[in-house]
Coordinates of C-alpha atoms in Angstrom, one line a residue:
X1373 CA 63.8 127.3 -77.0
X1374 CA 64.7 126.5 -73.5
X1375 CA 63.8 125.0 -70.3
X1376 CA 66.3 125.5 -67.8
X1377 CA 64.1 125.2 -64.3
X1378 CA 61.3 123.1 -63.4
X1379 CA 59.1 124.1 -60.5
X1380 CA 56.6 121.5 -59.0
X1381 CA 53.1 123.0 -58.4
X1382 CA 50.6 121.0 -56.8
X1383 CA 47.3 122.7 -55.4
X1384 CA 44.6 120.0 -54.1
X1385 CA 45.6 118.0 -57.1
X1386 CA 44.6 114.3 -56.8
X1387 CA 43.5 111.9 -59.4
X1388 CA 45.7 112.4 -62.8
X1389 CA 49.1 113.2 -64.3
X1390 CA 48.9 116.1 -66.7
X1391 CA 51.9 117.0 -68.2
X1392 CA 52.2 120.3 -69.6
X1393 CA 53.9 120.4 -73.4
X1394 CA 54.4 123.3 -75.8
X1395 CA 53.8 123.0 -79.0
X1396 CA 56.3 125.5 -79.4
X1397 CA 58.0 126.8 -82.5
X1398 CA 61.6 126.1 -82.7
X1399 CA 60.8 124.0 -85.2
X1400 CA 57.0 124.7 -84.8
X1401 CA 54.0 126.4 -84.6
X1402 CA 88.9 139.6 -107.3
X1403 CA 87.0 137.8 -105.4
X1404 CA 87.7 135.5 -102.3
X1405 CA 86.1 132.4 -100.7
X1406 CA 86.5 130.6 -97.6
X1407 CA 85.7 126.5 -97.4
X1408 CA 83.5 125.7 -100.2
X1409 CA 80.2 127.4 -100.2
X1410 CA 78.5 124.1 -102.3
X1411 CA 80.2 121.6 -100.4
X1412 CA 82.4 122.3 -97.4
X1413 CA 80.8 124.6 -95.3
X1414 CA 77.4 123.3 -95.6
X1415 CA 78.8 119.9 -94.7
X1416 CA 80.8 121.3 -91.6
X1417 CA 77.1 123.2 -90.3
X1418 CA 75.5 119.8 -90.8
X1419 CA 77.9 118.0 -88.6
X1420 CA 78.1 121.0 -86.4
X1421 CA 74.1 120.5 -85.9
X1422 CA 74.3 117.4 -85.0
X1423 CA 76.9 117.7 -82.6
X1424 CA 74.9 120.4 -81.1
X1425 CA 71.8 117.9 -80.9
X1426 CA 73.6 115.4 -79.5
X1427 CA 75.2 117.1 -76.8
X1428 CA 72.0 118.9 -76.0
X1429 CA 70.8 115.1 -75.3
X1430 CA 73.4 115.4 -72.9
X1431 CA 74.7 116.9 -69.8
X1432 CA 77.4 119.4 -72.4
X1433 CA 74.5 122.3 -71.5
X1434 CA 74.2 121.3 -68.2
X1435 CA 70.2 120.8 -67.4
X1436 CA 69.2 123.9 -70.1
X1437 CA 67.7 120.7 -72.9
X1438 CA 66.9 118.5 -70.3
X1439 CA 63.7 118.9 -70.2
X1440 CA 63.3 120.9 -73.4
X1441 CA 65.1 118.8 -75.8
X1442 CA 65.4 120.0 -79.6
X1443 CA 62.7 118.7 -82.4
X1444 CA 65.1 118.8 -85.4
X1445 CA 62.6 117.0 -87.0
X1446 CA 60.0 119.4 -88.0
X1447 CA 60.2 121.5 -91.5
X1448 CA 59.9 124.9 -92.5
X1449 CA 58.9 126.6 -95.8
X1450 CA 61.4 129.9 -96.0
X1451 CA 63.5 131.5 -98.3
X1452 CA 67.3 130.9 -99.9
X1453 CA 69.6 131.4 -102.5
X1454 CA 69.8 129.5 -105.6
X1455 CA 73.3 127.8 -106.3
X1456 CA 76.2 129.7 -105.4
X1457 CA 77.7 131.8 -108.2
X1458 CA 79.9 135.0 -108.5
X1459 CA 76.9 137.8 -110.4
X1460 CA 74.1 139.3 -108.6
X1461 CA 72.2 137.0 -110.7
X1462 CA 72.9 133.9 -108.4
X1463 CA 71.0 136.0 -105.6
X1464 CA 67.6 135.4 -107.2
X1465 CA 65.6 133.7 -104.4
X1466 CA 63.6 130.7 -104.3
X1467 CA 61.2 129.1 -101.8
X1468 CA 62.7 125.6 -99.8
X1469 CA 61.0 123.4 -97.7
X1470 CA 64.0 121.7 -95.3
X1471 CA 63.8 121.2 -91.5
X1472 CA 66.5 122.4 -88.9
X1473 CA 69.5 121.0 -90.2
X1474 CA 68.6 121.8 -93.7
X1475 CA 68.5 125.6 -92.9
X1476 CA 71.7 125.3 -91.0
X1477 CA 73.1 124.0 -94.4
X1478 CA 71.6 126.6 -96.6
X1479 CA 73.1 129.4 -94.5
X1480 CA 76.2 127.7 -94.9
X1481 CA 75.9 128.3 -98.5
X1482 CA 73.9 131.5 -98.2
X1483 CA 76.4 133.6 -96.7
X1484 CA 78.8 133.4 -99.4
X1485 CA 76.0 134.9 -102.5
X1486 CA 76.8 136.3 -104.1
X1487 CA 80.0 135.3 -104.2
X1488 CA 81.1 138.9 -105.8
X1489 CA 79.7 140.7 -102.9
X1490 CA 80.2 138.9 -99.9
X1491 CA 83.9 137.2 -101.0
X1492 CA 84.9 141.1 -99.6
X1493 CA 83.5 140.6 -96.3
X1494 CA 84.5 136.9 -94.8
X1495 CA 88.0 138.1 -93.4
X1496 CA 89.3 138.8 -89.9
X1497 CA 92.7 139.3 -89.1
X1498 CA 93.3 138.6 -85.4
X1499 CA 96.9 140.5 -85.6
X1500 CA 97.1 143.8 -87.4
X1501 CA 94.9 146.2 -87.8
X1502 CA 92.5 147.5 -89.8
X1503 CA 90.7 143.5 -89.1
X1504 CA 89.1 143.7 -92.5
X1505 CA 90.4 142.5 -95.8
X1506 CA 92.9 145.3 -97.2
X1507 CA 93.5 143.8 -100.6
X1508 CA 93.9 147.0 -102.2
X1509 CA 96.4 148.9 -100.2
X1510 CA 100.0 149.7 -100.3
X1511 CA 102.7 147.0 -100.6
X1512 CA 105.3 146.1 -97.3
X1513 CA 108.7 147.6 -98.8
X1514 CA 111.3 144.6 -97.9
X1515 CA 113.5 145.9 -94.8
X1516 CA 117.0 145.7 -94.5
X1517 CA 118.3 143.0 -92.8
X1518 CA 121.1 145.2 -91.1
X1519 CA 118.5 147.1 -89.4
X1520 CA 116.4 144.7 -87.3
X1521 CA 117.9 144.2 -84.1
X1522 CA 115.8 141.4 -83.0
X1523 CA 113.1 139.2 -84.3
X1524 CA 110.7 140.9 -81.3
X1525 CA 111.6 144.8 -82.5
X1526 CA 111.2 143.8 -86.4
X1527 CA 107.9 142.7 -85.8
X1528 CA 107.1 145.8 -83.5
X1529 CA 108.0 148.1 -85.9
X1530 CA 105.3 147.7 -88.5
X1531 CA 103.1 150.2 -87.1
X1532 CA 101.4 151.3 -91.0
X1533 CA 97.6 150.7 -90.9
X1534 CA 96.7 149.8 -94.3
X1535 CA 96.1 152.5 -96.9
X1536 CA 92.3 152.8 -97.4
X1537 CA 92.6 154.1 -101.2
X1538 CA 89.6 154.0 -102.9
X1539 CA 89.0 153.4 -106.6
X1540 CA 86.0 156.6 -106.2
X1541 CA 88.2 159.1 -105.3
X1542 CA 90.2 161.4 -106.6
X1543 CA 93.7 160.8 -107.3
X1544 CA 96.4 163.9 -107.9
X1545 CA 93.9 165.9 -108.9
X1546 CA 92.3 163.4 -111.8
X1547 CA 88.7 162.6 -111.4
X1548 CA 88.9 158.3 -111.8
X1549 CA 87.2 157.3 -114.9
X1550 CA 86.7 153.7 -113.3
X1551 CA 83.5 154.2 -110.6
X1552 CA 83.1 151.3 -108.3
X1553 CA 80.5 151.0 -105.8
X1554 CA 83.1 151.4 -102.7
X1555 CA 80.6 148.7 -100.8
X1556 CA 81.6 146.5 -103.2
X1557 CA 85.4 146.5 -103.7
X1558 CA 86.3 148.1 -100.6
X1559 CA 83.5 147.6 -97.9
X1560 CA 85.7 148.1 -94.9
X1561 CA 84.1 145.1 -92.7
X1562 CA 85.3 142.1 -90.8
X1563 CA 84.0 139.2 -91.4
X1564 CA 83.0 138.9 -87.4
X1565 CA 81.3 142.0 -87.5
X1566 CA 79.5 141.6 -90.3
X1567 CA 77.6 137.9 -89.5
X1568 CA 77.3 139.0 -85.9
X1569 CA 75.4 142.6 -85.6
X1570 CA 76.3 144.7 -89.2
X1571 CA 73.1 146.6 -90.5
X1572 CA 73.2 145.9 -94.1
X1573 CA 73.5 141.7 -93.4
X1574 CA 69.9 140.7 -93.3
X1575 CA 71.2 137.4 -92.3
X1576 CA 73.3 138.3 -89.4
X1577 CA 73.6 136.5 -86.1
X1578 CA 71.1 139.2 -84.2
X1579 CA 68.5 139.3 -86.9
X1580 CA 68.1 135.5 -86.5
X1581 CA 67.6 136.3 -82.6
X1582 CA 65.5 139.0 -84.1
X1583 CA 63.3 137.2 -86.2
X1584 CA 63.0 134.0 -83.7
X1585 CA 61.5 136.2 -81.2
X1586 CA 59.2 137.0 -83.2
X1587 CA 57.9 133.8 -84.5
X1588 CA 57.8 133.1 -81.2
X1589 CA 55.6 136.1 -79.9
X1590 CA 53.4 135.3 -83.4
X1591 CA 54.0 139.3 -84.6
X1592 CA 54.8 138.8 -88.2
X1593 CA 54.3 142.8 -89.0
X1594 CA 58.3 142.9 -87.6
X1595 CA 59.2 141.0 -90.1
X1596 CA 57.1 142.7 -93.5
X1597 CA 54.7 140.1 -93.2
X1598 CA 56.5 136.8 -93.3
X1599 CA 54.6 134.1 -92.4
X1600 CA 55.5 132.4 -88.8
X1601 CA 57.0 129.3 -91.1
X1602 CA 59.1 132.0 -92.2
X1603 CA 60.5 133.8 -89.6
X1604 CA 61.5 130.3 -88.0
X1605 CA 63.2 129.1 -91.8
X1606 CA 64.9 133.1 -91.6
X1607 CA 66.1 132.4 -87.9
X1608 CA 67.9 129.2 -88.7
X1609 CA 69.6 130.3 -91.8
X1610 CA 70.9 133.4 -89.9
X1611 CA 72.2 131.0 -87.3
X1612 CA 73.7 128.6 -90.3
X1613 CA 75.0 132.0 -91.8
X1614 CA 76.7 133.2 -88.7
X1615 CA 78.1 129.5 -88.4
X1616 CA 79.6 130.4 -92.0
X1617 CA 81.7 132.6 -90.8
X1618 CA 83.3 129.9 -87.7
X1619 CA 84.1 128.1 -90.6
X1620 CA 86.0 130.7 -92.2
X1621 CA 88.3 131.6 -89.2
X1622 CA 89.8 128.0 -89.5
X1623 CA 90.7 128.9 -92.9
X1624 CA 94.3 130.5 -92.5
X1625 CA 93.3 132.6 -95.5
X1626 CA 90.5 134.4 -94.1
X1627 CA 92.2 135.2 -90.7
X1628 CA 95.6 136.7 -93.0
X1629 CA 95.7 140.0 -95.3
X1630 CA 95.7 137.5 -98.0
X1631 CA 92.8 137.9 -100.6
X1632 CA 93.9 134.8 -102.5
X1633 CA 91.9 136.0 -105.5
X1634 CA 93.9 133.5 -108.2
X1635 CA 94.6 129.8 -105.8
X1636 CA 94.4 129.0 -102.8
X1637 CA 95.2 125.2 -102.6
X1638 CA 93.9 124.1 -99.6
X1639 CA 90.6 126.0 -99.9
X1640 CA 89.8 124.3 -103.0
X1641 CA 90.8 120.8 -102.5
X1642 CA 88.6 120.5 -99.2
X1643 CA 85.3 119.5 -99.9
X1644 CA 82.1 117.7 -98.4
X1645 CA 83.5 114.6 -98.5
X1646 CA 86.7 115.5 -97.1
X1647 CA 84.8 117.4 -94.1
X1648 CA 82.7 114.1 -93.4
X1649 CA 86.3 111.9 -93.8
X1650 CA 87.8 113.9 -90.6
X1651 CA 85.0 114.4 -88.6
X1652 CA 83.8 111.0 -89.3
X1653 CA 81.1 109.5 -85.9
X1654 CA 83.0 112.4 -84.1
X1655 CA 79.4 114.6 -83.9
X1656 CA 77.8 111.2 -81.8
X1657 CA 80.2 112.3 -78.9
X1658 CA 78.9 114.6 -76.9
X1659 CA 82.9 114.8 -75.3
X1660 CA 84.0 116.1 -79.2
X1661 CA 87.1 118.1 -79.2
X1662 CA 89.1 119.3 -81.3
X1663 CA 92.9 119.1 -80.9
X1664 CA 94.1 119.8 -77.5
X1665 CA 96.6 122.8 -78.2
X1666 CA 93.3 124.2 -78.7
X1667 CA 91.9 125.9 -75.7
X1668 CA 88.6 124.8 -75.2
X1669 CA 86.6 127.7 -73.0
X1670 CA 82.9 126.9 -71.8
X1671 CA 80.7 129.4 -72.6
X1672 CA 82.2 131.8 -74.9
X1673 CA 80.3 134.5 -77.0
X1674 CA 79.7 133.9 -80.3
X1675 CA 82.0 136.5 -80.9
X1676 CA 84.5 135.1 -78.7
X1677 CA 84.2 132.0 -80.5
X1678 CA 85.0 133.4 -83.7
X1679 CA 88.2 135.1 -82.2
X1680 CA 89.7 132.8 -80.8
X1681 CA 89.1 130.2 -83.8
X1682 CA 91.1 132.8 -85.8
X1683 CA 93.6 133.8 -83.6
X1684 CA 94.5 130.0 -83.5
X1685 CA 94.5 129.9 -87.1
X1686 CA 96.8 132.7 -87.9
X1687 CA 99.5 131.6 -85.0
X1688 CA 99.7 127.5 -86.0
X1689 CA 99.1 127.9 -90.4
X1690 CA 100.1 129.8 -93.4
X1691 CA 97.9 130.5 -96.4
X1692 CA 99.8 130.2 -99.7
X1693 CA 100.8 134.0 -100.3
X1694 CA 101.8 135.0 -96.7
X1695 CA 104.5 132.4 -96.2
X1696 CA 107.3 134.1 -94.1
X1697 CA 110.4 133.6 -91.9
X1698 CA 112.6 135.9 -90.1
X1699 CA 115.5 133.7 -89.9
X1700 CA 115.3 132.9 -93.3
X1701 CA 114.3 136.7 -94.3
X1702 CA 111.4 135.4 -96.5
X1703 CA 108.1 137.9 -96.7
X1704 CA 105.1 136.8 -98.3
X1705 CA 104.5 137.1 -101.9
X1706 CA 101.7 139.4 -101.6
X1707 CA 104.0 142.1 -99.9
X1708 CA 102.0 142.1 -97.0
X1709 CA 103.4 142.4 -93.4
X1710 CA 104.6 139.1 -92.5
X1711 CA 103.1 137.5 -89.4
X1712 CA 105.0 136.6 -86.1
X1713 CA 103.6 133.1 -86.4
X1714 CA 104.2 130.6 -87.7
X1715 CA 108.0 131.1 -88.8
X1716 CA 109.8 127.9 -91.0
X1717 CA 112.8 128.2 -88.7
X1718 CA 110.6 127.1 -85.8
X1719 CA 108.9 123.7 -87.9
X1720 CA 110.0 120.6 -88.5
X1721 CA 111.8 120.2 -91.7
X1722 CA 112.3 116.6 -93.7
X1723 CA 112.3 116.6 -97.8
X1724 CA 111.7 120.3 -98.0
X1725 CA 108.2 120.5 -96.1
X1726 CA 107.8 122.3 -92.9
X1727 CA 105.8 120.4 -90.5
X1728 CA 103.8 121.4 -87.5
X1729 CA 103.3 119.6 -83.9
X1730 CA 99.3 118.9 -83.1
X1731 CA 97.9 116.9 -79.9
X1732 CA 95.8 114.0 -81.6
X1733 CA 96.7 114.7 -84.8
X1734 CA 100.9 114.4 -85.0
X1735 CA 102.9 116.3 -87.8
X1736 CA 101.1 118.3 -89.9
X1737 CA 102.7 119.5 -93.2
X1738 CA 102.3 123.3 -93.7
X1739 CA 104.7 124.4 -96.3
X1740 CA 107.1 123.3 -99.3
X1741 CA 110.2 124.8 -100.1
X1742 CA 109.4 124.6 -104.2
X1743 CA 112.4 127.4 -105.3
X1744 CA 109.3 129.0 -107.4
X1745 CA 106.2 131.5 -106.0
X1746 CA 103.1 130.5 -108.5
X1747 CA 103.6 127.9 -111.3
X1748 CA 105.8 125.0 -109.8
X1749 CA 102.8 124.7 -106.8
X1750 CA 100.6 123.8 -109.7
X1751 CA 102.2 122.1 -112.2
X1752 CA 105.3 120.2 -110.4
X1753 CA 104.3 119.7 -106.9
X1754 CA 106.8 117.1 -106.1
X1755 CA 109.6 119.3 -106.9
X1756 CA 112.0 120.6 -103.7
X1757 CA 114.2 123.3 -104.0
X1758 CA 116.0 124.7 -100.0
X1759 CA 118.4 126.8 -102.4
X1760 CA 115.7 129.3 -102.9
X1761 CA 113.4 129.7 -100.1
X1762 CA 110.7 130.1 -101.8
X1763 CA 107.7 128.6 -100.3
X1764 CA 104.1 126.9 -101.3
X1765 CA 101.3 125.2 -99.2
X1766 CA 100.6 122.6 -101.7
X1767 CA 97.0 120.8 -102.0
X1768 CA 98.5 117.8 -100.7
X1769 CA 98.0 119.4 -97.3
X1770 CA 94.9 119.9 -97.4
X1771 CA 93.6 116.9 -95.6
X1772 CA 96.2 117.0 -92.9
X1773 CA 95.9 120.6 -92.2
X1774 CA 91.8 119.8 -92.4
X1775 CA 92.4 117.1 -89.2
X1776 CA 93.1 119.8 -87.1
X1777 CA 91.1 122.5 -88.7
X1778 CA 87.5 121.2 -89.2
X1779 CA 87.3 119.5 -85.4
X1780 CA 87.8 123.7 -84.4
X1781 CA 85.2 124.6 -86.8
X1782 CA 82.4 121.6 -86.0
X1783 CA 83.0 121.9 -82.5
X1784 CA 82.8 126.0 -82.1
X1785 CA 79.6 125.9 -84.8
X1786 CA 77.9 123.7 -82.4
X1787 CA 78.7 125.9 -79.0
X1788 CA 77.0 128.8 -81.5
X1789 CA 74.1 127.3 -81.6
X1790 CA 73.1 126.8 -78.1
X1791 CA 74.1 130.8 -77.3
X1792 CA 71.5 131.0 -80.4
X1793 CA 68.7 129.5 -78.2
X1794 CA 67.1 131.0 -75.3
X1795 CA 66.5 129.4 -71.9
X1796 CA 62.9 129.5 -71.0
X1797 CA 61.3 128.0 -67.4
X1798 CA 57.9 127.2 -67.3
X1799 CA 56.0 126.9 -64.0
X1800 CA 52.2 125.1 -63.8
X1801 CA 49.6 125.2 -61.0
X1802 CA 46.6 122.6 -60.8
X1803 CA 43.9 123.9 -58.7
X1804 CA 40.9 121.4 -57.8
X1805 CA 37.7 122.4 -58.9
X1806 CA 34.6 120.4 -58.3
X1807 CA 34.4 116.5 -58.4
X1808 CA 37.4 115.6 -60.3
X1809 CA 37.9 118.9 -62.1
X1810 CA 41.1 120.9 -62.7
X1811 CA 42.1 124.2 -63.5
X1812 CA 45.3 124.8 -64.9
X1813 CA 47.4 127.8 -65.2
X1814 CA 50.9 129.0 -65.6
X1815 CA 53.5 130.9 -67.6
X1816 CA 56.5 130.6 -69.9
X1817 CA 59.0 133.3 -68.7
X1818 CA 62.3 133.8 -70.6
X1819 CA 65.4 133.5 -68.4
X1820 CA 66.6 136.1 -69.7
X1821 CA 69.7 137.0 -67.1
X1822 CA 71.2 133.6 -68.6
X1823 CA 71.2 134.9 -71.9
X1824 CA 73.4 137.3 -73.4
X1825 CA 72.9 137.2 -76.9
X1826 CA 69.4 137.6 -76.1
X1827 CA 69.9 140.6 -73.5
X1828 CA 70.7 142.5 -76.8
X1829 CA 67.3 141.7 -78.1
X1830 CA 64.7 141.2 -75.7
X1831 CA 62.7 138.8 -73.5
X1832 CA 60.3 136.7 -75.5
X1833 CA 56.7 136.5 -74.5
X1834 CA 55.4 133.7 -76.4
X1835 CA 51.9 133.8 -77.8
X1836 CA 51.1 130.9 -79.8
X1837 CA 49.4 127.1 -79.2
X1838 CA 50.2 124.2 -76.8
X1839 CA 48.7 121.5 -75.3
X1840 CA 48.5 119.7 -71.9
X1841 CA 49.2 116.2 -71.9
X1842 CA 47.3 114.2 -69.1
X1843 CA 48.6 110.8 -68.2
X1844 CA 51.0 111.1 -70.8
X1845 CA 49.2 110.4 -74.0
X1846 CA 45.8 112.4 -73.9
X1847 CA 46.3 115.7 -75.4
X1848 CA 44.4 118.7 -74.4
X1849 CA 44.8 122.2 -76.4
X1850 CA 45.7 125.2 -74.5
X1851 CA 47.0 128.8 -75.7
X1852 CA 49.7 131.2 -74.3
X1853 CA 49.6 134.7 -75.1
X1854 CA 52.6 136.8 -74.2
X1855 CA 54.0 133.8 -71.5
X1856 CA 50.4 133.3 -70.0
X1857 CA 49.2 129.7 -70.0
X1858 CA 45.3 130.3 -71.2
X1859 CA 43.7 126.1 -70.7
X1860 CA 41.0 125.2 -69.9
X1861 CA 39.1 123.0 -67.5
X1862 CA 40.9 119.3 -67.1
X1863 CA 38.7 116.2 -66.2
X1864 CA 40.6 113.5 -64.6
X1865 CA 39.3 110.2 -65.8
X1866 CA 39.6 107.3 -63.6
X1867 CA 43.1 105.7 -63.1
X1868 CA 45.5 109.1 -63.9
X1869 CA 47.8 109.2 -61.8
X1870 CA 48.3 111.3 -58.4
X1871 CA 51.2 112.8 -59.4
X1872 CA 51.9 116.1 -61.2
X1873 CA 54.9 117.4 -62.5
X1874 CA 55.1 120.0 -65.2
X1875 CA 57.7 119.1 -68.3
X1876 CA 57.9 121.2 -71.2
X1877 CA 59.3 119.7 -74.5
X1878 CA 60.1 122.4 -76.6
X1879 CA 61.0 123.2 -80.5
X1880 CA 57.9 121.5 -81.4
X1881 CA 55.9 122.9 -84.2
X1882 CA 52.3 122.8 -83.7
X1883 CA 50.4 120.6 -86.4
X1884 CA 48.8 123.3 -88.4
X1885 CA 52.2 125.3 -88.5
X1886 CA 54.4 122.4 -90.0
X1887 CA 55.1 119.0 -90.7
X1888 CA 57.9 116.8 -89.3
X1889 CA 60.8 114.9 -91.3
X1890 CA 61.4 111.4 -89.3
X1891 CA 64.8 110.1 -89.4
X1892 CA 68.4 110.8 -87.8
X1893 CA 71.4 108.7 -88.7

């Protein structure tokens, strides 16, 4: 929750200095898997929230938290997943009690139970089409070499869209004995579409707008009862969920047609400690960037975000199976189409690894020439072999390739976040009485026309407590329902001061809603 404008209303006010607060509610009133789902990627939302905090304390937002600056603080009762796992089993729920940050980490884990289901749905490639994972489709045929003219008409000519055979249906005229759910093996969903706006992900990025609004307008029936502590705990996971999936476009995997069902090396060697080793005190910079051959755009989409973290990802890394090079006609082991980028013949090579140019970060390793596909990667890692152009990313590279990666992911997470929040303006008139009596009234009006993600939803109206703070320490309850300030009559005592200016401190959560966690290091 927001403040972007403050208007000064002062009608035949003398005598005290109320200062009107809200005791708001942000924090009131085979299978495939991107960064780790125990580790990694709650680690990267963590950071990610902090970043955002500390750039909301900032000027990064412009003047949108200046006055309204976030209460991470506050905790939430609300509902998650036990520990990640691949059966339907590991989706049994349990209750947590865990404040802003916590939720942004328990989406991070969330998204990926369980891990049978949604390892399906976490891929977007930015290049061919369809964008979702096709990991049961018809192998690339290797061209002839005498028949590509040029490197720029090879690549045009792959113009198959992937075969969408399904396990369910018939197959020359033999009813399958093997039924699948097709939701399962072959749910036909990009991973952007599917933590943004899909209808069967009850985490997605719009039902966290969804449910926020209304906490905020204290109409739980929306939500099958869920208590307001709820909604708020079912907001912020959707937003930690939706972060997820940032994560998993800087994971060259999940932005190739490359399901990686047995090994993908630097997937699994990245882990929490790895992701706080990068990013390191980065998040207390409100400046944080990631490399600079990544363009940094102000106020993308969330979608946008997501894009162009995986377009970037697809152009500058390989994952293990879709290794190629024109030059060198090699085509990925998966028999995929290759991708125009990167090609070996256009890297740095020295000892048989192919190295990549980064601003900040200098030469990144991103493939070995090993001679052998599968067991040489795993077993004999040091080995070279140029004869045979065979080709592994090695788990070796992972921390390298993570420098430039995770800043992307961190970074992007934490622009998320502030298109999650809404901007709200709240304007408060003081009318004199009798004697040294005040009346009080205002509103809470959603500036909506600066919100897209929110013009997809609605304007809040909040309805809920707050409290007017006179002189800065003497607290006096008020109510808002739908945006209407509803307070009532203000005494001035004797030595308040003669000027009032209205200042709203959102993403507070009113004392009987919730309690706070102290403490931010």
């Amino acid at each position: 929750m927001t403040c972007q404008k403050r208007r000064r209303k002062a009608t035949g006010l003398t005598g005290f200095l109320p200062i009107a607060v809200l005791a708001l509610a942000l924090f009131s009133c085979p299978t495939v898997f991107g960064w780790g789902c125990n580790e990694a990627h709650p680690t990267i939302n963590e950071l990610a929230g902090r970043l955002f905090i500390v750039k909301s304390q900032s000027d990064s937002f412009g003047d949108k938290y200046r006055n309204a600056p976030v209460e991470y603080r506050t905790v939430f009762d609300g509902i998650t997943f036990k520990k990640g796992g691949m059966s339907e089993k590991s989706a049994d729920t349990i209750t947590l009690r865990t404040d802003f940050l916590g939720w942004l980490q328990r989406g991070g884990h969330d998204a990926d139970i369980p891990e049978i289901v949604m390892g399906f749905r976490h891929f977007y490639d930015p290049v061919y089409e369809p964008r979702y994972l096709t990991w049961l489709t018809k192998r690339l045929k290797k061209p002839n070499r005498e028949d590509a003219t040029s490197e720029e008409a090879f690549f045009e000519a792959f113009e198959y869209h992937a075969d969408d055979w399904n396990l369910n249906e018939d197959w020359n005229g033999q009813l399958r004995k093997l039924r699948l759910q097709p939701k399962l093996i072959k749910p036909r969903i990009d991973g952007i579409t599917w933590a943004l706006t899909h209808e069967d992900n009850d985490h997605s990025f719009i039902n966290g707008l969804r449910a926020y609004k209304t906490a905020m307008e204290n109409d739980r029936a929306r939500f099958a009862g869920l208590t307001r502590t709820q909604l708020f705990a079912k907001a912020f996971r959707c937003v930690g969920e939706a972060m997820h999936m940032v994560g998993d476009m800087t994971q060259p995997a999940h932005t190739r047609a490359d399901s990686h069902s047995l090994f993908e090396p630097v997937e699994k060697t990245v882990d929490g400690e790895m992701v706080r080793r990068v990013i390191g005190d980065g998040w207390k910079d409100p400046g944080f960037r990631p490399t600079r051959d990544f363009p940094v755009v102000p106020g993308l989409s969330p979608e946008e975000l997501m894009k162009r973290a995986a377009v970037f990802t697809n152009a500058h890394f390989f994952s293990n199976d879709t290794v190629a090079d024109y030059k060198k006609w090699v085509f990925p082991r998966n028999s995929k189409r290759p991708y125009p980028n990167p090609m070996l013949s256009d890297l740095k090579e020295s000892g048989g690894v192919y190295y990549g140019w980064f601003e900040d970060v200098g030469w990144v390793p991103l493939a070995k020439a090993t001679g052998s596909w599968f067991s040489v990667v795993l077993f004999k890692s040091k080995k070279v072999n140029l004869e045979h152009p065979k080709c592994n990313v090695t788990a070796e590279m992972a921390e390298p390739q993570a420098k430039v990666l995770l800043p992307i992911a961190v970074y992007s997470a934490s622009e998320l976040i502030d298109r999650f929040f809404p901007t709200l303006d709240i304007a408060v008139e003081a009318k004199h009485s009798d004697g040294n009596t005040y009346l009080v009234s205002g509103t809470l009006k959603h500036s909506i026309e600066n919100d897209p993600e929110w013009q997809k939803v609605g304007e809040i109206r909040y309805t809920g407590a707050g409290s007017i703070v006179v002189n800065g320490s003497r607290k006096i309850s008020c109510q808002f329902i739908a945006g209407e300030l509803i307070a009532p009559a203000i005494t001035a005592d004797a030595g308040d001061g003669d000027i009032f200016q209205p200042l709203i401190s959102s993403h507070l959560l009113n004392k009987t809603q919730g309690d706070r966690l102290d403490g931010f290091t």
